[in-house]
Amino acid sequence: MNAPMSAGQALPARPRCDRSPAWGLLQAHYRQHYQAPPGFDLRAAFATEGAARVARHSLSAPYLYADLSKNLIDAQADALLLQLARECQVEDYRSALFAGLPINQSEGRAVMHWLLREPATGQDLEEKSAFPSASPWDAAINSIANAKQEVQATLTRMLALAEQVRADGAITDIVNIGIGGSDLGPAMAVRALDALRHPGKRLHFVSNVDGMELGRLLQQLRPQSTLFLVASKTFTTLETMTNARAARAWFLAQGGSAEADAPLSVARHFWAMTTHVEAAAQFGIQTTLGFWDWVGGRYSLWSAIGLPIAIAIGAAGFRALLAGAHAMDLHFRQAALAENLPVRLALLDIWYRNFHGFGSRCVAPYSHGLGRLPAYLQQLEMESNGKGVDSAGQPLPYASAPVVWGEPGTNGQHAFFQLLHQGPEPVPVEFIALRRPGPDLPGQHPRLLANALAQARALMLGRDRPDDPQRAFSGNRPSSFLLLDALSPEALGALIALYEHRVFVAGAIWGINSFDQWGVELGKQLAQDLEPRLASGATEGLDASTAQLLRRIGA
Ligand code: F6P
């Protein structure tokens, strides 16, 4: 399906962040108050500011509360970062996003995942004010109206299909075959919302081209009771197409038929979600849900790619997920910069990456349901902002996305928290906790929460042991604490949209195109060259290391 508007429309200017006055002021402020002794000390900051510090560095947003007060930041740095956001024209760039302008310049595409969660009815927000020239905006806004109709029609059909599967007692296993954005978002959300899952449906996610994943799963399945969902924006991705063909071959070997009207047919047991509907038809798939090239892969769980979520939690649950995300969209669009949680989190990211020089951020969800959130965020943040050139192709003279990593608490405490507490380099930690427990053994929830709170406190407070350096904790280690009301579809939707907008703001300041991913291409091409060499043993033209590895593999 085509983008609703073309490239070449006027885009807001993107000033280089490191040339703005605020950048220089932040550098000077950092040198004076953080680098030079005695430096910034969280314990001293709390002793001086007390509750006022918490008030100033805490924000409420839809379905969640964020306490950012345990970060290595002071009021002056906060003010300068907000000045940086203004000088980098984040608000104009945000307007361009919500006006549907083609801000994904390298691919000439608009970026409109937010449109997927707009309610069918309701007032459209005016986005013209930032740009005086009316004509391109009028064109864009008309196109959005058209796109919105298509979105609603597809959503209605998708939810009807989801309800059809839920009502079909013959189908017990749904296998999503996809990778990257066609896997991580739905897999993360289905796990998070497992308490609401239809009890008669098991959802499986297969992504890896390693045959162990699909092979093991197929051993547990029966073709009669399995629905395969082939999820691929492009319908060309090597892993997905390899697994989809393998699943179809298994299905046919188990008595399935390529004839559409056979009782056990590929047409009934294989569906697709893709922008490339013709390719799905060539595969033998008749039930295809389409979406649009203005939905980036890692932003696609709100589209047809979310079908497994809708099957798991039903149409009403999926609409609640969209509503939570939409509430966060409104917060992002309407809240003043200082009160805007995605903006404040992104500014903290900039502060840590470009001034403190921190190279990674740990995400620690104290929720087993959010166990796949770190993996999901790795793609969202690192594929979006892990870039070394700006949107005009100029090399960046400053760092961009940090490495994002993590595991759920309390497991992480028994693995890598040692480094967080006593390793030589501070790593900002993001705790995510739920106010209300899920239905499983809720008696354990206070223990889980106590551990999250304790870790954040321990990182900040540290412990003096002049007599025993092995047992001493330096403290003064930064963390943020995000508190969700509960793991409801609304809260999860809001949380994901929060991260999407945070990535957008950081990318806006860094001057990056956050919506392409050219960095994944080279490895794909080289793999195409290497695969036949594994069979032939040919090593001509290869570097000595790869050639030797090929020989070893073949030996
Ligand atoms: O890893 C590159 C990438 O293009 C991701 O951006 C995308 O989410 C993933 O591959 C899967 O792509 P597709 O949905 O087209 O199969």
Coordinates of N, CA, C and O and ligand atoms in Angstrom, one line a residue, residues 179-182 231-237 240 297-298 379 383 517 520 524, ligand 1:
I179 N 10.2 -11.6 12.3 CA 11.5 -11.2 13.0 C 11.6 -9.7 13.2 O 10.9 -9.0 12.4
G180 N 12.4 -9.3 14.1 CA 12.5 -7.8 14.3 C 11.2 -7.2 14.7 O 10.5 -7.8 15.6
G181 N 10.8 -6.2 14.1 CA 9.5 -5.5 14.5 C 8.3 -6.4 14.2 O 7.2 -6.1 14.7
S182 N 8.5 -7.4 13.4 CA 7.3 -8.3 13.1 C 7.3 -9.4 14.1 O 6.5 -10.4 13.9
A231 N 4.3 -12.9 9.3 CA 4.3 -11.5 9.6 C 5.6 -10.9 9.0 O 6.7 -11.2 9.5
S232 N 5.4 -10.1 8.0 CA 6.6 -9.5 7.4 C 6.2 -8.3 6.6 O 5.4 -8.4 5.6
K233 N 6.7 -7.1 7.0 CA 6.3 -5.9 6.2 C 6.7 -6.1 4.8 O 5.9 -5.8 3.9
T234 N 7.9 -6.6 4.5 CA 8.3 -6.7 3.1 C 8.0 -8.0 2.4 O 8.0 -8.1 1.2
F235 N 7.8 -9.0 3.2 CA 7.6 -10.4 2.7 C 8.8 -10.9 1.9 O 8.6 -11.7 1.0
T236 N 9.9 -10.4 2.3 CA 11.2 -10.9 1.7 C 12.2 -11.3 2.7 O 13.3 -11.8 2.3
T237 N 12.0 -11.0 3.9 CA 13.0 -11.2 5.0 C 13.4 -12.7 5.0 O 12.6 -13.6 5.2
T240 N 12.2 -15.0 7.9 CA 10.8 -15.2 7.9 C 10.4 -16.1 6.7 O 9.6 -17.0 6.9
G297 N 8.9 -0.9 10.7 CA 8.8 -2.3 11.3 C 8.8 -2.3 12.8 O 7.9 -2.9 13.4
R298 N 9.7 -1.5 13.4 CA 9.7 -1.5 14.9 C 8.6 -0.7 15.5 O 8.6 -0.5 16.8
Q379 N 15.7 -3.1 19.9 CA 15.4 -2.7 18.5 C 14.9 -1.3 18.3 O 15.4 -0.5 17.5
E383 N 18.0 0.4 16.7 CA 17.8 0.5 15.3 C 17.4 1.9 14.8 O 17.6 2.3 13.7
Q517 N 17.0 2.1 8.5 CA 17.9 1.1 9.2 C 18.9 0.5 8.2 O 18.9 -0.7 8.0
V520 N 21.5 -2.6 8.6 CA 21.3 -4.0 8.7 C 21.6 -4.6 7.3 O 21.5 -5.9 7.2
K524 N 23.4 -8.7 5.5 CA 22.5 -9.6 4.8 C 23.1 -10.0 3.4 O 23.1 -11.1 3.0
Ligands
F6P1 O1 16.4 -6.0 10.9 C1 15.9 -5.2 9.8 C2 14.4 -5.2 9.6 O2 14.2 -4.6 8.4 C3 13.7 -4.5 10.8 O3 13.7 -3.2 10.7 C4 12.4 -5.2 10.6 O4 11.6 -5.0 11.8 C5 12.8 -6.6 10.4 O5 13.9 -6.5 9.6 C6 11.7 -7.5 9.8 O6 11.3 -7.0 8.5 P1 10.0 -7.5 7.8 O7 8.9 -7.2 8.7 O8 10.0 -6.8 6.5 O9 10.2 -9.0 7.6

